[in-house]
Short mmCIF file of C-alpha atoms and ligand atoms in Angstrom, two decimals:
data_model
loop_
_atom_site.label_atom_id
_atom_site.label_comp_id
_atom_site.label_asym_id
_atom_site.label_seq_id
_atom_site.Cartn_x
_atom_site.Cartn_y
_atom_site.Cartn_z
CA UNK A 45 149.14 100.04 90.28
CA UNK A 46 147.93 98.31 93.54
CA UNK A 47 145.03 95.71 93.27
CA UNK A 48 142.86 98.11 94.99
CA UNK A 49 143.92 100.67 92.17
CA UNK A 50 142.89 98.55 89.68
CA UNK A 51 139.58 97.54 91.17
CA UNK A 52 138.48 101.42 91.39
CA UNK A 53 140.06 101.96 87.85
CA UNK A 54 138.05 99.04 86.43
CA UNK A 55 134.98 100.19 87.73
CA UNK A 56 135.16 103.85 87.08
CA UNK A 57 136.27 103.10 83.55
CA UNK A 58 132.73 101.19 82.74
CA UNK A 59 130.81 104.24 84.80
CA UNK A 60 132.52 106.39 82.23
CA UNK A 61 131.13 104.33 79.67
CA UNK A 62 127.38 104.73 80.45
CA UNK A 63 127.90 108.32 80.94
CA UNK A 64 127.41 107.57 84.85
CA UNK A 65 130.88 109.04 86.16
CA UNK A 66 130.16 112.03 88.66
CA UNK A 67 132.27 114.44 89.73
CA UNK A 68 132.78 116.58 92.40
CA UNK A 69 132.86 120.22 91.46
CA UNK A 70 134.09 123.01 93.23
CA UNK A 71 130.51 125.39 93.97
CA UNK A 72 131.02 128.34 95.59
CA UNK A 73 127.39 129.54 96.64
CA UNK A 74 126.89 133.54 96.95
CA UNK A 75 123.78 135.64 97.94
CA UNK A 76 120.86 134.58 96.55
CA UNK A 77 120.76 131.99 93.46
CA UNK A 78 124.36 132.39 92.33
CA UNK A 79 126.64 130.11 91.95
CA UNK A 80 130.55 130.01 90.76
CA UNK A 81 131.89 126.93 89.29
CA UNK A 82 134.48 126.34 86.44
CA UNK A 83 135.27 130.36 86.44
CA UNK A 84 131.45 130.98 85.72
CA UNK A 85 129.04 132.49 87.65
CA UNK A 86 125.77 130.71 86.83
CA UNK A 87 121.87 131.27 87.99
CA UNK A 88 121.44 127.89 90.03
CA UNK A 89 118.32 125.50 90.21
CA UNK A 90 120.14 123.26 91.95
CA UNK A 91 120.08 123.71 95.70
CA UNK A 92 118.26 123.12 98.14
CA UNK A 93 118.06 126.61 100.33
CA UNK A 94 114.70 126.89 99.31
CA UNK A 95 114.39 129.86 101.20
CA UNK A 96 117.95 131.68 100.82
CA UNK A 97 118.48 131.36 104.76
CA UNK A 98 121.87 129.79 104.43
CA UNK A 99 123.25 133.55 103.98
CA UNK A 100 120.77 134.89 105.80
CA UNK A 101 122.67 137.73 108.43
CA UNK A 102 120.50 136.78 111.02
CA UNK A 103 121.47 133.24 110.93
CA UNK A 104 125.07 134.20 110.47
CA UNK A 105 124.95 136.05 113.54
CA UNK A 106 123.36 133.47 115.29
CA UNK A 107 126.14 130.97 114.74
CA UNK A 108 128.59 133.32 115.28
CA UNK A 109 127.62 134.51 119.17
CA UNK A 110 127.03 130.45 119.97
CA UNK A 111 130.77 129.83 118.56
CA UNK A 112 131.77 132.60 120.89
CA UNK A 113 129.89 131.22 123.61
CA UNK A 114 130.22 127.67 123.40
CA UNK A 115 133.17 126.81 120.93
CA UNK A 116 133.00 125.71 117.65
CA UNK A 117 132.52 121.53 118.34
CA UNK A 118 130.50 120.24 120.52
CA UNK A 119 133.18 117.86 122.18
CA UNK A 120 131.39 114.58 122.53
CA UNK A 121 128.26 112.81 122.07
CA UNK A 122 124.92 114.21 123.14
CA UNK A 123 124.68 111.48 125.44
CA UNK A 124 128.36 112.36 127.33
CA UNK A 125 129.07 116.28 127.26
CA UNK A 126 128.19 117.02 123.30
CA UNK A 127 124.49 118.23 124.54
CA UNK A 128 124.95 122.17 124.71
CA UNK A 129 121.82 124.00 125.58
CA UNK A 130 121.14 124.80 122.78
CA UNK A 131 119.56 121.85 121.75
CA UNK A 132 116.42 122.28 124.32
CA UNK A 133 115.55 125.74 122.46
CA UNK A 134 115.88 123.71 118.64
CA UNK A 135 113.71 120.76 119.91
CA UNK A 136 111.18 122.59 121.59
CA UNK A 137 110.26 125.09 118.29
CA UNK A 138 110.29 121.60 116.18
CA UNK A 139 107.78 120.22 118.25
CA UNK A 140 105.76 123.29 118.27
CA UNK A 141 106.21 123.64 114.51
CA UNK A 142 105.02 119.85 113.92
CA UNK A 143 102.32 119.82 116.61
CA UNK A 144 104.21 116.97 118.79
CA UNK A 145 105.40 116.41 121.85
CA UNK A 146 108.91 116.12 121.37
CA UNK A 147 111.75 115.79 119.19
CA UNK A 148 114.96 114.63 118.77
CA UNK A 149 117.69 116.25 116.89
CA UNK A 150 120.36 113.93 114.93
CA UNK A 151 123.48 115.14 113.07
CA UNK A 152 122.23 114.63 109.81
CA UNK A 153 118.45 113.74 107.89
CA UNK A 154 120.70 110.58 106.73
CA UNK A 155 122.19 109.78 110.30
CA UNK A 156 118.35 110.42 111.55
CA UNK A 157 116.56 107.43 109.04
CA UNK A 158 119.80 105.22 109.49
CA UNK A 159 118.89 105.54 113.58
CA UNK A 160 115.09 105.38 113.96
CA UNK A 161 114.60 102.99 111.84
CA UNK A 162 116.71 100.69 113.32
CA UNK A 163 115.91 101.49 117.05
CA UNK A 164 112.39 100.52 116.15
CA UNK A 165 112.30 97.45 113.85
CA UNK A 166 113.94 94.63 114.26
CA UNK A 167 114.02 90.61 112.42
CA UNK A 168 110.36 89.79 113.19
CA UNK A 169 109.56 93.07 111.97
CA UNK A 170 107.77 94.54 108.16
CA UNK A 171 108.72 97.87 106.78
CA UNK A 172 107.20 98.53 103.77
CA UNK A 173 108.66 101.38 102.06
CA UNK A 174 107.66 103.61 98.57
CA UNK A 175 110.05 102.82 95.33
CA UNK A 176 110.91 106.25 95.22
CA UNK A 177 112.33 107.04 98.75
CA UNK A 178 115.43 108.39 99.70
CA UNK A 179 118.33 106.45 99.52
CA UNK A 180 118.68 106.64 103.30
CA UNK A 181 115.43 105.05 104.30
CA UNK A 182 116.83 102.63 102.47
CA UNK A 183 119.33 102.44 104.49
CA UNK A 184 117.86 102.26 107.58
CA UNK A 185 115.26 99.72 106.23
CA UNK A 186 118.17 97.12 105.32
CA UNK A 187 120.23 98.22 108.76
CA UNK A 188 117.07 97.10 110.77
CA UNK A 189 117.59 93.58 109.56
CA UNK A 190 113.57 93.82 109.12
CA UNK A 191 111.95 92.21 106.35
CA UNK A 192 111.79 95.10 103.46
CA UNK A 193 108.92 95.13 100.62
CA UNK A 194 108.46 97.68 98.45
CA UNK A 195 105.26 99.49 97.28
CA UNK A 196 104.63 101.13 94.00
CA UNK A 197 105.14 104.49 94.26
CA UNK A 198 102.48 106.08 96.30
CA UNK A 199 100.05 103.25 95.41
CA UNK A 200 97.53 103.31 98.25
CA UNK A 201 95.62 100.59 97.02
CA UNK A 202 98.12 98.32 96.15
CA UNK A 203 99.77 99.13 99.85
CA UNK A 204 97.17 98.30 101.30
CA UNK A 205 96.84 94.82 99.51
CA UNK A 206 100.44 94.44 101.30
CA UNK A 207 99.32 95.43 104.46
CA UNK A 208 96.26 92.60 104.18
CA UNK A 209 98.52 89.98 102.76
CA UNK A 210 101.75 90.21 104.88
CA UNK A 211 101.26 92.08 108.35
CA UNK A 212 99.78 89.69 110.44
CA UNK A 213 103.32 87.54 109.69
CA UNK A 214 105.18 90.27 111.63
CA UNK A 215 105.24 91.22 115.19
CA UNK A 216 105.06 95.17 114.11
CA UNK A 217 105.20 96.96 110.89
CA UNK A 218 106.31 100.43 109.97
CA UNK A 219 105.50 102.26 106.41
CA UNK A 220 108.29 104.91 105.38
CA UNK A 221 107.81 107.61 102.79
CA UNK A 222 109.30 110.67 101.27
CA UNK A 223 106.60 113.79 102.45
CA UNK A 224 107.92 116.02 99.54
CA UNK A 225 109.45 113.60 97.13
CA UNK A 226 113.21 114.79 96.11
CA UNK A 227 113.69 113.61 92.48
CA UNK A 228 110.03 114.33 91.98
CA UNK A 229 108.35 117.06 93.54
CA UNK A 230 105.21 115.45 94.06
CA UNK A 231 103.70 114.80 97.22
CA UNK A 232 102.05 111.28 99.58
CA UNK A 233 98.98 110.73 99.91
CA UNK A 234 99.66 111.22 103.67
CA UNK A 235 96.06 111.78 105.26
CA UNK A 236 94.93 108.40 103.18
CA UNK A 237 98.67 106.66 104.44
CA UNK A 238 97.70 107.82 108.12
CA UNK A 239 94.59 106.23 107.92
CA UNK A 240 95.92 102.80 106.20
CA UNK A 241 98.59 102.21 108.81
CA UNK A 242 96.01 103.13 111.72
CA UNK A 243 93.67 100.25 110.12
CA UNK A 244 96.87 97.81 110.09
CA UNK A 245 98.55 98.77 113.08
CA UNK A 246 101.61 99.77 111.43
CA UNK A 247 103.65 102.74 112.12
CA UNK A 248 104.00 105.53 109.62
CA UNK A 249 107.00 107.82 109.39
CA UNK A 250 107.39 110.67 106.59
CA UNK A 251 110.62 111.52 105.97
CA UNK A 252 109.98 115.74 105.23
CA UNK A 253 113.53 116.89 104.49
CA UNK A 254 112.25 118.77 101.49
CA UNK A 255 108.59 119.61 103.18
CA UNK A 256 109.43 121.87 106.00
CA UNK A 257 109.86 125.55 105.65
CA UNK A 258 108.04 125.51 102.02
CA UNK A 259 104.79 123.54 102.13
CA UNK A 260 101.82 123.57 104.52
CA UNK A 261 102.30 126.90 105.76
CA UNK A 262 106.08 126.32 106.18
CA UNK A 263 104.94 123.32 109.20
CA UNK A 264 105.95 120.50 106.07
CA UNK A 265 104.04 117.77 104.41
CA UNK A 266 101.45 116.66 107.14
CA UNK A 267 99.87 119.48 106.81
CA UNK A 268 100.24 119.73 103.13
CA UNK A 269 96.25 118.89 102.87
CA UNK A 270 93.15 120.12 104.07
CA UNK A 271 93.35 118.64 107.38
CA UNK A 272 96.72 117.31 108.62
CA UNK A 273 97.76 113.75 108.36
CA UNK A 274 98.24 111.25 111.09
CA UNK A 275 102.13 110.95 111.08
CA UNK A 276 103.59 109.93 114.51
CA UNK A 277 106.94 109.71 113.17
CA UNK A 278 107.82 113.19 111.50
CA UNK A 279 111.43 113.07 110.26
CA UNK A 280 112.99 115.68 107.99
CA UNK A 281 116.50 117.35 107.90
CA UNK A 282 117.56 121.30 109.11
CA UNK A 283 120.00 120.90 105.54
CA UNK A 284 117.57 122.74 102.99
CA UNK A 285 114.59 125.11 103.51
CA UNK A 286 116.25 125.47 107.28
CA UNK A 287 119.57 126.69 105.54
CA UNK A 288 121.88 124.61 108.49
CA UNK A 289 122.53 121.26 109.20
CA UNK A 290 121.84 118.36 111.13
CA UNK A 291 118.36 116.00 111.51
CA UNK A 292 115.38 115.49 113.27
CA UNK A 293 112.16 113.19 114.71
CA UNK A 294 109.28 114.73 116.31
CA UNK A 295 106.91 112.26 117.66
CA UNK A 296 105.59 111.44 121.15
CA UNK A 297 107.20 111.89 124.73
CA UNK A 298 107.83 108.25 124.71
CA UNK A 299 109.35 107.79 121.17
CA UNK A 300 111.95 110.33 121.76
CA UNK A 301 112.68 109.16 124.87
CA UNK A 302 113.32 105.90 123.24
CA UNK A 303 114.98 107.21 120.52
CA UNK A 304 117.44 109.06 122.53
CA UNK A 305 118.43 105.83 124.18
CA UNK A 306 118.87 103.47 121.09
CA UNK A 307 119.36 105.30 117.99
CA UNK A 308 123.04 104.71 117.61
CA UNK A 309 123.76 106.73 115.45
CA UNK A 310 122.79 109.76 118.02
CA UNK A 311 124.66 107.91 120.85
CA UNK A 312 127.31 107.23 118.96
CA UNK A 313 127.88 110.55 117.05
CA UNK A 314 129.30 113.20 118.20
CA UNK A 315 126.68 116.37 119.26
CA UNK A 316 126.25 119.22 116.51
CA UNK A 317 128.20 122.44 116.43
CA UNK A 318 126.67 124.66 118.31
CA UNK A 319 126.98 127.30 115.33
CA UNK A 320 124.48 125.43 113.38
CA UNK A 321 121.90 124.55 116.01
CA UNK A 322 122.26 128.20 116.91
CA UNK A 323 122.01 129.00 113.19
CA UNK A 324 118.56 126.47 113.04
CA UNK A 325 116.62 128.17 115.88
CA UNK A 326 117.53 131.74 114.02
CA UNK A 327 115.70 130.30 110.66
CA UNK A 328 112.50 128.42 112.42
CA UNK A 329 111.88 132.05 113.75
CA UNK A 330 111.95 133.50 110.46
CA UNK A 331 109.56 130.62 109.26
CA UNK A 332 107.29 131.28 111.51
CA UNK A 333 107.41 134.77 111.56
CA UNK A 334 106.54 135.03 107.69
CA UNK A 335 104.83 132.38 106.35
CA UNK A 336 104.14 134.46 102.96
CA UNK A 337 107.95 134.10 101.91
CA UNK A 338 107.65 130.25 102.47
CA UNK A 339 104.72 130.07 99.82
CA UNK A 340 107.65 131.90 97.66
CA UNK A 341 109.68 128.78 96.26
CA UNK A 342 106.41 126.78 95.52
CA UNK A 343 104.42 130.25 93.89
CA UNK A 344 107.97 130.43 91.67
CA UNK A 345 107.91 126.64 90.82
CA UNK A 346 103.95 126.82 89.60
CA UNK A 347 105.18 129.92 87.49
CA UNK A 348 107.77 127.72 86.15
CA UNK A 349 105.93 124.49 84.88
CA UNK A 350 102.94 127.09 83.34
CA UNK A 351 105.48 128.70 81.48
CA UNK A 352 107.24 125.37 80.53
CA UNK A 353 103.93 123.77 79.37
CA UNK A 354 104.47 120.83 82.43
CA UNK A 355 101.86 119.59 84.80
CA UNK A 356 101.35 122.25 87.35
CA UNK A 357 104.01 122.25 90.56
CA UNK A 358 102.83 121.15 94.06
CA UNK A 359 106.38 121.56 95.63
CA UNK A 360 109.69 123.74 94.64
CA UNK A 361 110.67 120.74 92.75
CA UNK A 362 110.14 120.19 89.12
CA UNK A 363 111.70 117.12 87.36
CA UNK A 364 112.27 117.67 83.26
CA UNK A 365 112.73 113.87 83.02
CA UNK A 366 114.89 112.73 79.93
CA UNK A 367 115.37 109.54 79.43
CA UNK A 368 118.85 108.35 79.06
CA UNK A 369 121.91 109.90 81.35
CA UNK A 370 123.60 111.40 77.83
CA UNK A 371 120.35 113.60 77.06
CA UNK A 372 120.42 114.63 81.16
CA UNK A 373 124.36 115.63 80.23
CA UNK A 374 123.35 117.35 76.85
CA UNK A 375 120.56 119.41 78.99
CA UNK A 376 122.61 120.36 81.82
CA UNK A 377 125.13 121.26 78.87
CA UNK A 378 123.02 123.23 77.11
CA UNK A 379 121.37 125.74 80.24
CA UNK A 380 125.28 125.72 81.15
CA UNK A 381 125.97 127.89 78.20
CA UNK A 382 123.24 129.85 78.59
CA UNK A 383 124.16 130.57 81.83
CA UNK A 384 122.22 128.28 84.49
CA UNK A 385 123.09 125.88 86.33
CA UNK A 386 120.72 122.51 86.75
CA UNK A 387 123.08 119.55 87.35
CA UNK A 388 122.02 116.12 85.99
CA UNK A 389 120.57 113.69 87.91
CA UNK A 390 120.92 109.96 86.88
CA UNK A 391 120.73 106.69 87.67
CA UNK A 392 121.39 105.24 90.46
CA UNK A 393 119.84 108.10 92.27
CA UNK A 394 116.57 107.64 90.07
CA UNK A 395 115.67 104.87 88.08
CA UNK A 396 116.92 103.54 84.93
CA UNK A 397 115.44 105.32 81.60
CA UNK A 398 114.48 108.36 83.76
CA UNK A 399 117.90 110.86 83.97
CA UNK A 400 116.70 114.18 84.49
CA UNK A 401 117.25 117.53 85.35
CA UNK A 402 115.56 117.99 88.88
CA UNK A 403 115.09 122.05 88.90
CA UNK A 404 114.79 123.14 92.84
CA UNK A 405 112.99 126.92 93.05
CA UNK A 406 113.78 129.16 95.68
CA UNK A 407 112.52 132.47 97.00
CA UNK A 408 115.68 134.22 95.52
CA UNK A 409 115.28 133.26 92.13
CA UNK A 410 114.43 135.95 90.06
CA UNK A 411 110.98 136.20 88.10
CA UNK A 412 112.71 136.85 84.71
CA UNK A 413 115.48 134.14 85.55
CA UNK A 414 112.41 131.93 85.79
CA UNK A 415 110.47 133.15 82.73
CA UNK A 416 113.86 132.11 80.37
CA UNK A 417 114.68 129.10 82.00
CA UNK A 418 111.09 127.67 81.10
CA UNK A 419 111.38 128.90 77.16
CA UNK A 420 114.57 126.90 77.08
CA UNK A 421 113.20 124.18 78.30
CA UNK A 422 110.09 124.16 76.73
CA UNK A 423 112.16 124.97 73.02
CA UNK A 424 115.10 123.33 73.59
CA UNK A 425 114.67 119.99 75.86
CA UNK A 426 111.22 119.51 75.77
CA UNK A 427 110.23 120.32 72.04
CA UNK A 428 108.52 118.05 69.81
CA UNK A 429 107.09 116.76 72.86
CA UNK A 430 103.01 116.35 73.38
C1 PLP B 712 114.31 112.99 101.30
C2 PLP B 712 115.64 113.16 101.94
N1 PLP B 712 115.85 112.58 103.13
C3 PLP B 712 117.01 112.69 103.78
C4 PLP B 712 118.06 113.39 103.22
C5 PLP B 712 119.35 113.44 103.97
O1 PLP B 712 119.39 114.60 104.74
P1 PLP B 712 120.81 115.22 105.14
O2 PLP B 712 121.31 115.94 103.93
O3 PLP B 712 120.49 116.12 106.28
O4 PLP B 712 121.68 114.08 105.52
C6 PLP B 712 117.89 114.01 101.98
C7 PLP B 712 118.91 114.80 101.30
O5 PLP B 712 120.02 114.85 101.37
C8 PLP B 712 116.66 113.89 101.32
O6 PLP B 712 116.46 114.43 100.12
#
């Protein structure tokens, strides 16, 4: 074997080890919840089409009149030829749906964070992010070359002891957050956020990849609350409630202007296909054509965690945190044979001691799907507990 051979080997060989080795398995998705892996077909609570639109017909024949129109890639950059038109249509009903005055659609939620963020902090620069953000604000925190801090997860007091302690050091500042948290389910405080980072001066960006379609009336996690928060920056991803593909900001004329000049990873990424922006447009007019089936995945979720005997729901995500990656494995096992599918989710995508299995609910999930999942957790993962 190569050097590089043995590196890899070495290193998968000690994942193995802490039961941290992942594989990728061969998923074929069919209408609503099912799934077929392994030769089984299994009730899944693991994906992210919160509202079934991936193989929804209308959005199907959306993407299948803009291949026929305008070819299946888009050819080059938005910036060169890549920006088919499309993309107007998608950015205008994004704005509308946020309440901005723009947006700016990216290839990807992860392409999206690992551009703004960037294009708007730089070395003299603070972004202070939550523990418990996605991995790709992450990214685009570190890629900034800003100086990163941490807050305790959605610890407004503490965050705001930060903000006292370390802003006036930096030139400007920017807080990111998860809207809908992914591993969690749980929500920020984003109206109390809004108003910290107006008091600082720093800017506050939500990333809402698993807000929009399913809470606040379907319009995401700013308006999640009574009133809706003061988020300039409103990122989130078309790759789960939207059923597509691909990224997006919405935030002032300016910003997106701005954006579409520096973000490199727009101007240097080839434009979507035009299937899938076709495909987006088709699902925000469902969403805002029936906002009663986008209360669906959180109404299932709530009947989930009452059944299950955990605390109530406030998004389609419900962690059943336990512990250590082999109990996660044993779970995930154990639903397996009983014929659902929750896959395992451990460390490093959550922290250490916390493996769980992160259900997602969708509007296609079945009531008495629901009602059995939640006795086997509550009997078989969660028993003895208080
Ligand atoms: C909170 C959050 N942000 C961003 C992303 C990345 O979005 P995308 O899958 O469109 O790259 C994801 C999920 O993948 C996510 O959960």
């Amino acid at each position: 074997m190569s050097s590089l051979d043995d590196f890899v080997q070495a290193k998968l060989t000690a994942l193995e080890g802490r039961h941290l080795r992942r594989t990728v398995v061969t998923s074929a998705r069919r209408d609503g919840a099912i799934v077929a892996r392994n030769g089984r077909q299994l009730i899944s609570f693991s994906c992210n089409d919160y509202l079934g639109l991936s193989t929804h017909p209308a959005l199907a024949e959306a993407a299948r009149q803009a291949t026929e129109t305008y070819g299946v890639g888009a050819g080059a950059s938005r910036l060169v030829t890549g920006n088919h038109p499309l993309y107007d249509e998608l950015e205008a009903r994004l704005a509308r749906l946020k309440g901005t005055a723009a947006a700016c659609v990216f290839g990807s939620g992860y392409l999206a964070n690992t551009g703004i963020v960037p294009a708007l902090m730089g070395s003299s620069d603070l972004v202070v992010i939550d523990e418990l953000a996605h991995a790709c604000l992450f990214a685009g925190a570190r890629l900034s070359g800003a100086t990163v801090v941490t807050f305790p997860h959605n610890d407004v007091a503490r965050l705001r002891g930060l903000l006292a302690d370390r802003r006036a050091g930096h030139a400007r500042a920017m807080i990111l957050t998860d809207g809908v948290f992914s591993m969690d389910g749980d929500l920020a405080p984003l109206v109390e956020l809004g108003r910290l980072a107006g008091e600082y001066d720093t800017w506050l960006m939500a990333d809402d990849a698993h807000g929009i379609g399913v809470v606040g009336n379907g319009r995401g996690s700013t308006f999640a609350g009574e009133t809706p928060a003061e988020v300039p920056l409103q990122m989130g991803t078309l790759s789960k409630a939207i059923g597509c593909y691909g990224g997006y900001l919405c935030a002032s004329a300016p910003v997106i202007a701005f954006i579409k000049n520096r973000a490199r990873t727009l101007v240097y990424s080839t434009g979507l296909p035009p299937a899938v922006v076709a495909a987006a447009i088709a699902a925000l007019d469902l969403i805002a054509g029936n906002p009663a089936y986008t209360a669906l995945p959180l109404r299932k979720a709530k009947m989930f965690t009452a059944r299950a005997g955990l605390q109530e729901a406030v998004s389609p995500i419900v962690p059943v945190i336990v512990g250590e990656p082999e109990n996660a494995l044993a779970g995930a096992r154990m639903l397996e044979a009983e014929g659902f599918l929750a896959v395992p989710i451990r460390p490093p995508t959550v922290p250490a001691g916390t493996a769980r299995l992160r259900l997602a609910f969708t509007a296609r999930h079945e009531d008495a799907d629901i009602e059995r999942l939640a006795d086997l957790v509550r009997t078989r993962i969660l028993k003895g507990r208080p």
